[in-house]
Tab-separated table of C-alpha atoms in Angstrom:
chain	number	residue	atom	x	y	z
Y	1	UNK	CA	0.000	0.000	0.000
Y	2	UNK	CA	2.737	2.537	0.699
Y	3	UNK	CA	4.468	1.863	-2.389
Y	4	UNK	CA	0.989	2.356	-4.670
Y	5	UNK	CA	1.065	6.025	-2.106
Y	6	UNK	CA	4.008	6.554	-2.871
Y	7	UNK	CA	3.792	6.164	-6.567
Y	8	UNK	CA	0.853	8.536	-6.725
Y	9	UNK	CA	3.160	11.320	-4.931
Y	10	UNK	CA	5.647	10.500	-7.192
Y	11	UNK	CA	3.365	11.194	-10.569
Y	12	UNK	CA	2.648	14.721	-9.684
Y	13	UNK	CA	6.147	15.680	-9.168
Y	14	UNK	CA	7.240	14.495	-12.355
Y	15	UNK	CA	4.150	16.187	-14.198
Y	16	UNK	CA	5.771	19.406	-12.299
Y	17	UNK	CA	8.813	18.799	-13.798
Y	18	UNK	CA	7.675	18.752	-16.910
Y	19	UNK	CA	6.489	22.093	-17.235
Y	20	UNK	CA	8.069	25.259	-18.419
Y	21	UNK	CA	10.173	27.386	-15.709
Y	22	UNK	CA	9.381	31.216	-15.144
Y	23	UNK	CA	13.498	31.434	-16.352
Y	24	UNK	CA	12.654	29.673	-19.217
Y	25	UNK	CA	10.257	31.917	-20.263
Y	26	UNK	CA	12.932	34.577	-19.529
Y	27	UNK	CA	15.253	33.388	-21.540
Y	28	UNK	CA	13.056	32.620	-24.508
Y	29	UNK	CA	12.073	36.599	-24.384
Y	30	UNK	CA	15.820	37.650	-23.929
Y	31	UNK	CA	16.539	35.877	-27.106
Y	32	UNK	CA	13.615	37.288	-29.249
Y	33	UNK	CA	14.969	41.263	-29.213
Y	34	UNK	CA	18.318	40.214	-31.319
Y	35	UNK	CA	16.180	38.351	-34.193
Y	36	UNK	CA	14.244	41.690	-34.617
Y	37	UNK	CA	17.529	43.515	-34.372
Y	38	UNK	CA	19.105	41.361	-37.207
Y	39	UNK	CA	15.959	41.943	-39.396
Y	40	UNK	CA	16.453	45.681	-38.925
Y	41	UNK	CA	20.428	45.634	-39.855
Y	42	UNK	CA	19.983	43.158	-43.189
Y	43	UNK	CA	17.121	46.129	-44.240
Y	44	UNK	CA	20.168	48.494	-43.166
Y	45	UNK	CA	22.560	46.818	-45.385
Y	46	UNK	CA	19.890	46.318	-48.171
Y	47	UNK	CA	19.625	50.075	-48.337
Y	48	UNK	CA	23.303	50.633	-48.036
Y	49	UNK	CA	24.100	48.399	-51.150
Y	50	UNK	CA	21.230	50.069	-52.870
Y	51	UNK	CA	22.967	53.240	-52.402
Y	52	UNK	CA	26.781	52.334	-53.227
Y	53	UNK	CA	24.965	50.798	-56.347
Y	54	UNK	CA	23.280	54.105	-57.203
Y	55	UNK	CA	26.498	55.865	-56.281
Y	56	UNK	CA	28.651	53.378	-58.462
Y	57	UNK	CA	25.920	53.700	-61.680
Y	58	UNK	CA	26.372	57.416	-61.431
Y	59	UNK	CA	30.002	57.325	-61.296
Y	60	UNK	CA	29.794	55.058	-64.291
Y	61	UNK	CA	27.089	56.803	-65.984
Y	62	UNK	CA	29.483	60.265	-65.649
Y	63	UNK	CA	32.752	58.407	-66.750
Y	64	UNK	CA	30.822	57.088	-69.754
Y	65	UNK	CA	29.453	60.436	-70.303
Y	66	UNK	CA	32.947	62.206	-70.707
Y	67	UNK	CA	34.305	59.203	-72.315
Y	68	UNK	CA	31.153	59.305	-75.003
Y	69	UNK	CA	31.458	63.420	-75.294
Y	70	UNK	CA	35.435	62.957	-75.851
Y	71	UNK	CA	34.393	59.814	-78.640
Y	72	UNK	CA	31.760	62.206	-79.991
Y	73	UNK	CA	33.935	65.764	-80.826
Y	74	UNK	CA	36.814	63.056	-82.254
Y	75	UNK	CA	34.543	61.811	-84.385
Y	76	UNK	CA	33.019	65.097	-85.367
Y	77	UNK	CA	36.515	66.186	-85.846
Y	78	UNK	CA	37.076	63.604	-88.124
Y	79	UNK	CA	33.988	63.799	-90.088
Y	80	UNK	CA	34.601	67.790	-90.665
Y	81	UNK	CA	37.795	66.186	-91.915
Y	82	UNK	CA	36.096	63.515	-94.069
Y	83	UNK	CA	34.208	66.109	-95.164
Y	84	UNK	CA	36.929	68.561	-96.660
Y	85	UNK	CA	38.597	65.474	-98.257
Y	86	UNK	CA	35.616	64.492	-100.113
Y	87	UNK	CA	35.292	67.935	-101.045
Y	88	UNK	CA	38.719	68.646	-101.904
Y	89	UNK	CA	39.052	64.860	-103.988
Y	90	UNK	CA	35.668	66.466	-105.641
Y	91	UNK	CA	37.385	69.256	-106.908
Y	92	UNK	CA	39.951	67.378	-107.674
Y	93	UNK	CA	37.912	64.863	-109.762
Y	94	UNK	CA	36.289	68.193	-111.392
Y	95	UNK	CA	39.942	69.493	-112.484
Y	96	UNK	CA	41.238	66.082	-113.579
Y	97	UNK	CA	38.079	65.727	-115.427
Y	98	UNK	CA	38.395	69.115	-116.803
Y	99	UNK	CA	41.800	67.821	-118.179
Y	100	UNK	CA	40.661	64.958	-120.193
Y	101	UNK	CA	38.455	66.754	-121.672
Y	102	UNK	CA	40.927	69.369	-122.952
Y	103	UNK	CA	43.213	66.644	-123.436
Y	104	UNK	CA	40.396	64.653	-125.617
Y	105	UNK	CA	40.050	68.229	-127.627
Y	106	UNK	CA	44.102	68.494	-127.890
Y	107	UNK	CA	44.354	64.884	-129.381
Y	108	UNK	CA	41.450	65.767	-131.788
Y	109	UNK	CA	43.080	68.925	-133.109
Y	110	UNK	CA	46.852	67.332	-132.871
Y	111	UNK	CA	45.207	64.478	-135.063
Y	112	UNK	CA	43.655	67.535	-137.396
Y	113	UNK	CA	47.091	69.021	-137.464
Y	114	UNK	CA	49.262	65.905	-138.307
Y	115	UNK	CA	46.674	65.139	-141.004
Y	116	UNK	CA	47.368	68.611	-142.337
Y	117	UNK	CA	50.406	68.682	-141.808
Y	118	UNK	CA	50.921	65.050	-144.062
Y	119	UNK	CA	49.158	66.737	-146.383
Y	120	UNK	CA	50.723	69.726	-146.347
Y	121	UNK	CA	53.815	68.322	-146.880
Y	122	UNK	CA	52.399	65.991	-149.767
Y	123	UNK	CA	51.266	68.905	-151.480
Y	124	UNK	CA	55.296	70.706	-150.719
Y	125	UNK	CA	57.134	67.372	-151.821
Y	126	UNK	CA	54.920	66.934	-155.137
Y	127	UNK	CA	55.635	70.738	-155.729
Y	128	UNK	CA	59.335	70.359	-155.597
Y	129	UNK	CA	58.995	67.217	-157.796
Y	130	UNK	CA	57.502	69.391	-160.552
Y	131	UNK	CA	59.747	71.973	-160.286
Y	132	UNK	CA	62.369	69.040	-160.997
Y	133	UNK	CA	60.550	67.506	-163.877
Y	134	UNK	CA	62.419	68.842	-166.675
Y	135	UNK	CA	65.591	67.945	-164.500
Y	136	UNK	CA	68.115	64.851	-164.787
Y	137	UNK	CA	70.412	64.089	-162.193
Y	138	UNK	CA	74.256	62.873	-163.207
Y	139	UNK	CA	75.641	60.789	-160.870
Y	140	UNK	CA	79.301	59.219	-160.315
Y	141	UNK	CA	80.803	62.315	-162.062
Y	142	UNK	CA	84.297	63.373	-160.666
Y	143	UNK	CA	84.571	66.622	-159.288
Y	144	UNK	CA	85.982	69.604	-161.670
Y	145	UNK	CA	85.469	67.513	-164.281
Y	146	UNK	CA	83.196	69.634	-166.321
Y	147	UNK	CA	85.616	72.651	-165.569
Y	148	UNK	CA	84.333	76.178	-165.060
Y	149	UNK	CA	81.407	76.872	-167.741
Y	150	UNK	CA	79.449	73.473	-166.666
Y	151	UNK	CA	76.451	74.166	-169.146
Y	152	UNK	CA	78.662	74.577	-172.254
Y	153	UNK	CA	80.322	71.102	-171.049
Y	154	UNK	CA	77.112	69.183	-170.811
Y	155	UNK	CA	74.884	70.623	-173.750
Y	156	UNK	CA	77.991	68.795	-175.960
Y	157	UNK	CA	79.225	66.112	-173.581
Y	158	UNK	CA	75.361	64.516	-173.356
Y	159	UNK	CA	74.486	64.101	-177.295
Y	160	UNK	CA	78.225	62.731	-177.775
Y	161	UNK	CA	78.242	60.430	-174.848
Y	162	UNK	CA	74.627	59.152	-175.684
Y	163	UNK	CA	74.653	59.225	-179.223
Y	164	UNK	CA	71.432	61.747	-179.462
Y	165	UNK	CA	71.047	63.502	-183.223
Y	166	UNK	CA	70.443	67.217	-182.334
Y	167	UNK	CA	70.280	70.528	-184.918
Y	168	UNK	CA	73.670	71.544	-183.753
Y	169	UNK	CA	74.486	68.860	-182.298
Y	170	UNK	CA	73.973	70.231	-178.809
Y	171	UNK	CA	71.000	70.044	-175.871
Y	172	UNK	CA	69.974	73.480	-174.592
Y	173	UNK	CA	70.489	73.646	-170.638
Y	174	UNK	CA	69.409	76.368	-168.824
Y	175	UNK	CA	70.934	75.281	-165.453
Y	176	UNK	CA	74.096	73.085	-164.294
Y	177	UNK	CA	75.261	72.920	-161.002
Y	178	UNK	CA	76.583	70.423	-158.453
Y	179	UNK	CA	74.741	69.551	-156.067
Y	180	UNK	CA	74.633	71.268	-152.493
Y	181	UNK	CA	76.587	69.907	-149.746
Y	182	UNK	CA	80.534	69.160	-148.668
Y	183	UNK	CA	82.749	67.579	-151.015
Y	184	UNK	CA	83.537	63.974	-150.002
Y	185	UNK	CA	85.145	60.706	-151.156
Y	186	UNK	CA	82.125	60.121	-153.270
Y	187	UNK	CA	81.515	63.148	-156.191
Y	188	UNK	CA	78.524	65.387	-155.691
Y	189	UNK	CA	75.536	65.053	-158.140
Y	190	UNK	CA	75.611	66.985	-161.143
Y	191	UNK	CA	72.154	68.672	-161.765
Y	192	UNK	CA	70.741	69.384	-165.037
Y	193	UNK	CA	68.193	72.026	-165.999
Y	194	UNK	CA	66.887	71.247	-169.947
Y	195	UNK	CA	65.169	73.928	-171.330
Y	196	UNK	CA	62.883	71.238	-173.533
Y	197	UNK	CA	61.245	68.556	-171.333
Y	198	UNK	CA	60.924	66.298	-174.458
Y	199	UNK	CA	65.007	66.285	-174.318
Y	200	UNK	CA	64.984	64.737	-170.860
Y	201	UNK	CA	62.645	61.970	-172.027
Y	202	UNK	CA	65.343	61.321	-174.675
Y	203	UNK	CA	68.353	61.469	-172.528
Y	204	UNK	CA	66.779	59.063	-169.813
Y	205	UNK	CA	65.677	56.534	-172.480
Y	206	UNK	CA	69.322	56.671	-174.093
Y	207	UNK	CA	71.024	56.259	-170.940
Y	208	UNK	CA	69.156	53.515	-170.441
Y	209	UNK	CA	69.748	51.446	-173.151
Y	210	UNK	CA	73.430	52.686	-172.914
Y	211	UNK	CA	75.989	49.974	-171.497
Y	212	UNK	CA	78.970	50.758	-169.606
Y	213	UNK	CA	78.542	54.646	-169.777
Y	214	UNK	CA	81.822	56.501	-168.073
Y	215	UNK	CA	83.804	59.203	-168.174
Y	216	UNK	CA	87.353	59.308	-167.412
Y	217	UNK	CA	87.704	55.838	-166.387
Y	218	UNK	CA	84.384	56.243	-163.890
Y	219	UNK	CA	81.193	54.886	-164.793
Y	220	UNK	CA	78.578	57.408	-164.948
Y	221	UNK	CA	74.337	57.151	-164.217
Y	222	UNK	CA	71.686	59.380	-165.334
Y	223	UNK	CA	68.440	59.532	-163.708
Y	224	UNK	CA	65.451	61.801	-162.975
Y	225	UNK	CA	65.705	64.657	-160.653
Y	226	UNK	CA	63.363	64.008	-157.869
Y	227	UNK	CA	63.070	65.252	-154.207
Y	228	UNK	CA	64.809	63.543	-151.405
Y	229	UNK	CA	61.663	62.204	-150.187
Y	230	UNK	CA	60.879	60.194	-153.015
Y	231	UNK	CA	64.606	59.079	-154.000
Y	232	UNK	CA	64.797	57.701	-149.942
Y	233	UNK	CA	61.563	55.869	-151.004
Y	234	UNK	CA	63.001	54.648	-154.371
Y	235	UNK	CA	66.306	53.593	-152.493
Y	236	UNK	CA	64.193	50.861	-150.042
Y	237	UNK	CA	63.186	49.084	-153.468
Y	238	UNK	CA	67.106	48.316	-154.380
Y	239	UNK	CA	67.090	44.883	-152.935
Y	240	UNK	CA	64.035	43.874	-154.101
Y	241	UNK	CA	65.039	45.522	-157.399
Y	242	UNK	CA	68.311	43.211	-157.386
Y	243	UNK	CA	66.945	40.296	-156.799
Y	244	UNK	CA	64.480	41.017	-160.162
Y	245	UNK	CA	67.460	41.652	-161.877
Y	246	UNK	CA	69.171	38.676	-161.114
Y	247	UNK	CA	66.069	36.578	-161.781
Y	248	UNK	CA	65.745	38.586	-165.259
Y	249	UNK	CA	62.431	39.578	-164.364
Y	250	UNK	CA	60.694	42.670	-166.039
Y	251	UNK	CA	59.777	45.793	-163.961
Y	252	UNK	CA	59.432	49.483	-164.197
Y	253	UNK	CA	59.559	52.162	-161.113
Y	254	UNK	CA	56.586	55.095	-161.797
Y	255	UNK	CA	56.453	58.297	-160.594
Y	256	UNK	CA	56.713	59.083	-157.367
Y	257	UNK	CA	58.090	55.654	-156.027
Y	258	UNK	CA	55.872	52.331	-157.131
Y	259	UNK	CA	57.325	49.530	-158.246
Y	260	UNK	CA	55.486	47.593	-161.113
Y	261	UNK	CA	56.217	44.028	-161.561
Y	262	UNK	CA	55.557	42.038	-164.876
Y	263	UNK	CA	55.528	38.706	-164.163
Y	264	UNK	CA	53.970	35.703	-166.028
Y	265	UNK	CA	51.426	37.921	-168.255
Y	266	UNK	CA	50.601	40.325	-164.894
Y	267	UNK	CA	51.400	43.294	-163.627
Y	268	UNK	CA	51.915	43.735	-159.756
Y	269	UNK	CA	52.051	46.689	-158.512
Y	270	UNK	CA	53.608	47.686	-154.673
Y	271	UNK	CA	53.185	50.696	-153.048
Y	272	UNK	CA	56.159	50.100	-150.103
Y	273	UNK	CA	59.223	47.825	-150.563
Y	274	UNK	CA	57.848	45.156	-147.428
Y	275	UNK	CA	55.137	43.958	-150.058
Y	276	UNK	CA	57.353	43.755	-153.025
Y	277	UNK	CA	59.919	41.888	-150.235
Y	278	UNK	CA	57.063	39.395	-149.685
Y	279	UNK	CA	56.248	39.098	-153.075
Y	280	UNK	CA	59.583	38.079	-154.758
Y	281	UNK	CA	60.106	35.755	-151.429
Y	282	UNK	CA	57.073	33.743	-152.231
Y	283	UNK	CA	56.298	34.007	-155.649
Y	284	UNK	CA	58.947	33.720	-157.403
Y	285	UNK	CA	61.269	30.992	-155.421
């Protein structure tokens, strides 16, 4: 029985202990106050970093600013400078194109002039060819020869040498001279004036079918007085001319320097010495 009375004392006193203390209580409310505390200082810090991060966008926002304005007149600057090279290359373009276009006119009237000029000096070279036509030209003839009246000398020495039947047994000239320039190894040309063309016709065909024609020991040609243009042209033919010759093949040079070729029933004609080249090379191999 005491122990049963005993256990029922017992069972309160444990239920007692059980239970919370007054100090726990205490406790429990001294340790609330810090968690509201901490609350407060992380909305402290929230608004602090808010701040530094308003501070530090500003700071940025004003660096980028002055960096942006500096970008911004350097680029302006080098627009305005863009802009006065475009302007000066468009000027430039505008002069250069100014040039062609006087150049374009230049070559236009240079190509005016040179045909005029060609012309021009056609027209001069066929002049002075007519003023030779009643001229022969005597070449191979030794200086002093003729001695001091040269036209008395020649109006005999031609009919004699070529075996012409004149009147008197001479050919009016109304000019002899040598021709201009130093004396040299080779004799000057002697140049002829007749006063009848139909005598130089006569002269030119005698000398031609005349065979070793010479005087004093020197062997002496007679040909037509022409200008210097047309003998230079007349002078490119000589190869071509030999090789005729040595082939025995017919041909005639006509006034002012074309070659005519007679060969197998035809006549070729060539204007330059390059076609009558290519001519005898493969024709007449």
């Amino acid at each position: 029985m005491k122990s049963s009375g005993q256990s029922q004392k017992e069972k309160p006193s444990k239920q007692r202990q059980t239970q919370p203390k007054i100090s726990d209580h205490a406790s429990i409310l001294a340790v609330a106050p810090p968690l509201a505390n901490a609350s407060t200082m992380t909305d402290a810090s929230a608004l602090d970093i808010s701040a530094i991060i308003r501070e530090v966008s500003k700071n940025i926002g004003e660096v980028m600013e002055q960096k942006l304005s500096k970008f911004s007149d350097t680029l302006d600057k080098i627009t305005s400078r863009l802009d006065d090279q475009s302007k000066r290359i468009g000027e430039a373009e505008q002069r250069v194109s100014n040039v062609e276009v006087q150049l374009a006119t230049m070559e236009r009237r240079l190509k005016e002039m040179e045909k005029c000029s060609a012309g021009m000096a056609q027209r001069l070279d066929e002049g002075e060819n007519r003023s030779r036509r009643d001229n022969i030209r005597i070449l191979n003839f030794k200086e002093n020869a003729e001695g001091n009246n040269s036209i008395q000398f020649f109006e005999s020495w031609l009919p004699t040498a070529l075996g012409l039947s004149t009147a008197k047994g001479r050919i009016k000239i109304d000019r002899a001279h040598r021709s201009f320039g130093p004396k040299g190894n080779r004799p000057r040309p002697v140049i002829i004036k007749l006063h009848n063309s139909r005598d130089k016709m006569k002269i030119l065909s005698a000398a031609k079918k005349a065979q070793n024609l010479e005087y004093a020991g020197s062997p002496i040609y007679i040909a037509q007085d022409l200008s210097l243009a047309v003998r230079e042209k007349r002078r490119s033919f000589n190869d071509v001319c030999q090789k005729l010759l040595d082939k025995k093949i017919r041909f005639v040079m006509r006034y002012p320097a074309r070659l005519v070729v007679n060969y197998r029933g035809s006549e070729h004609t060539f204007e330059n010495a390059y076609e009558a080249q290519t001519f005898v090379d493969g024709s007449l191999e």
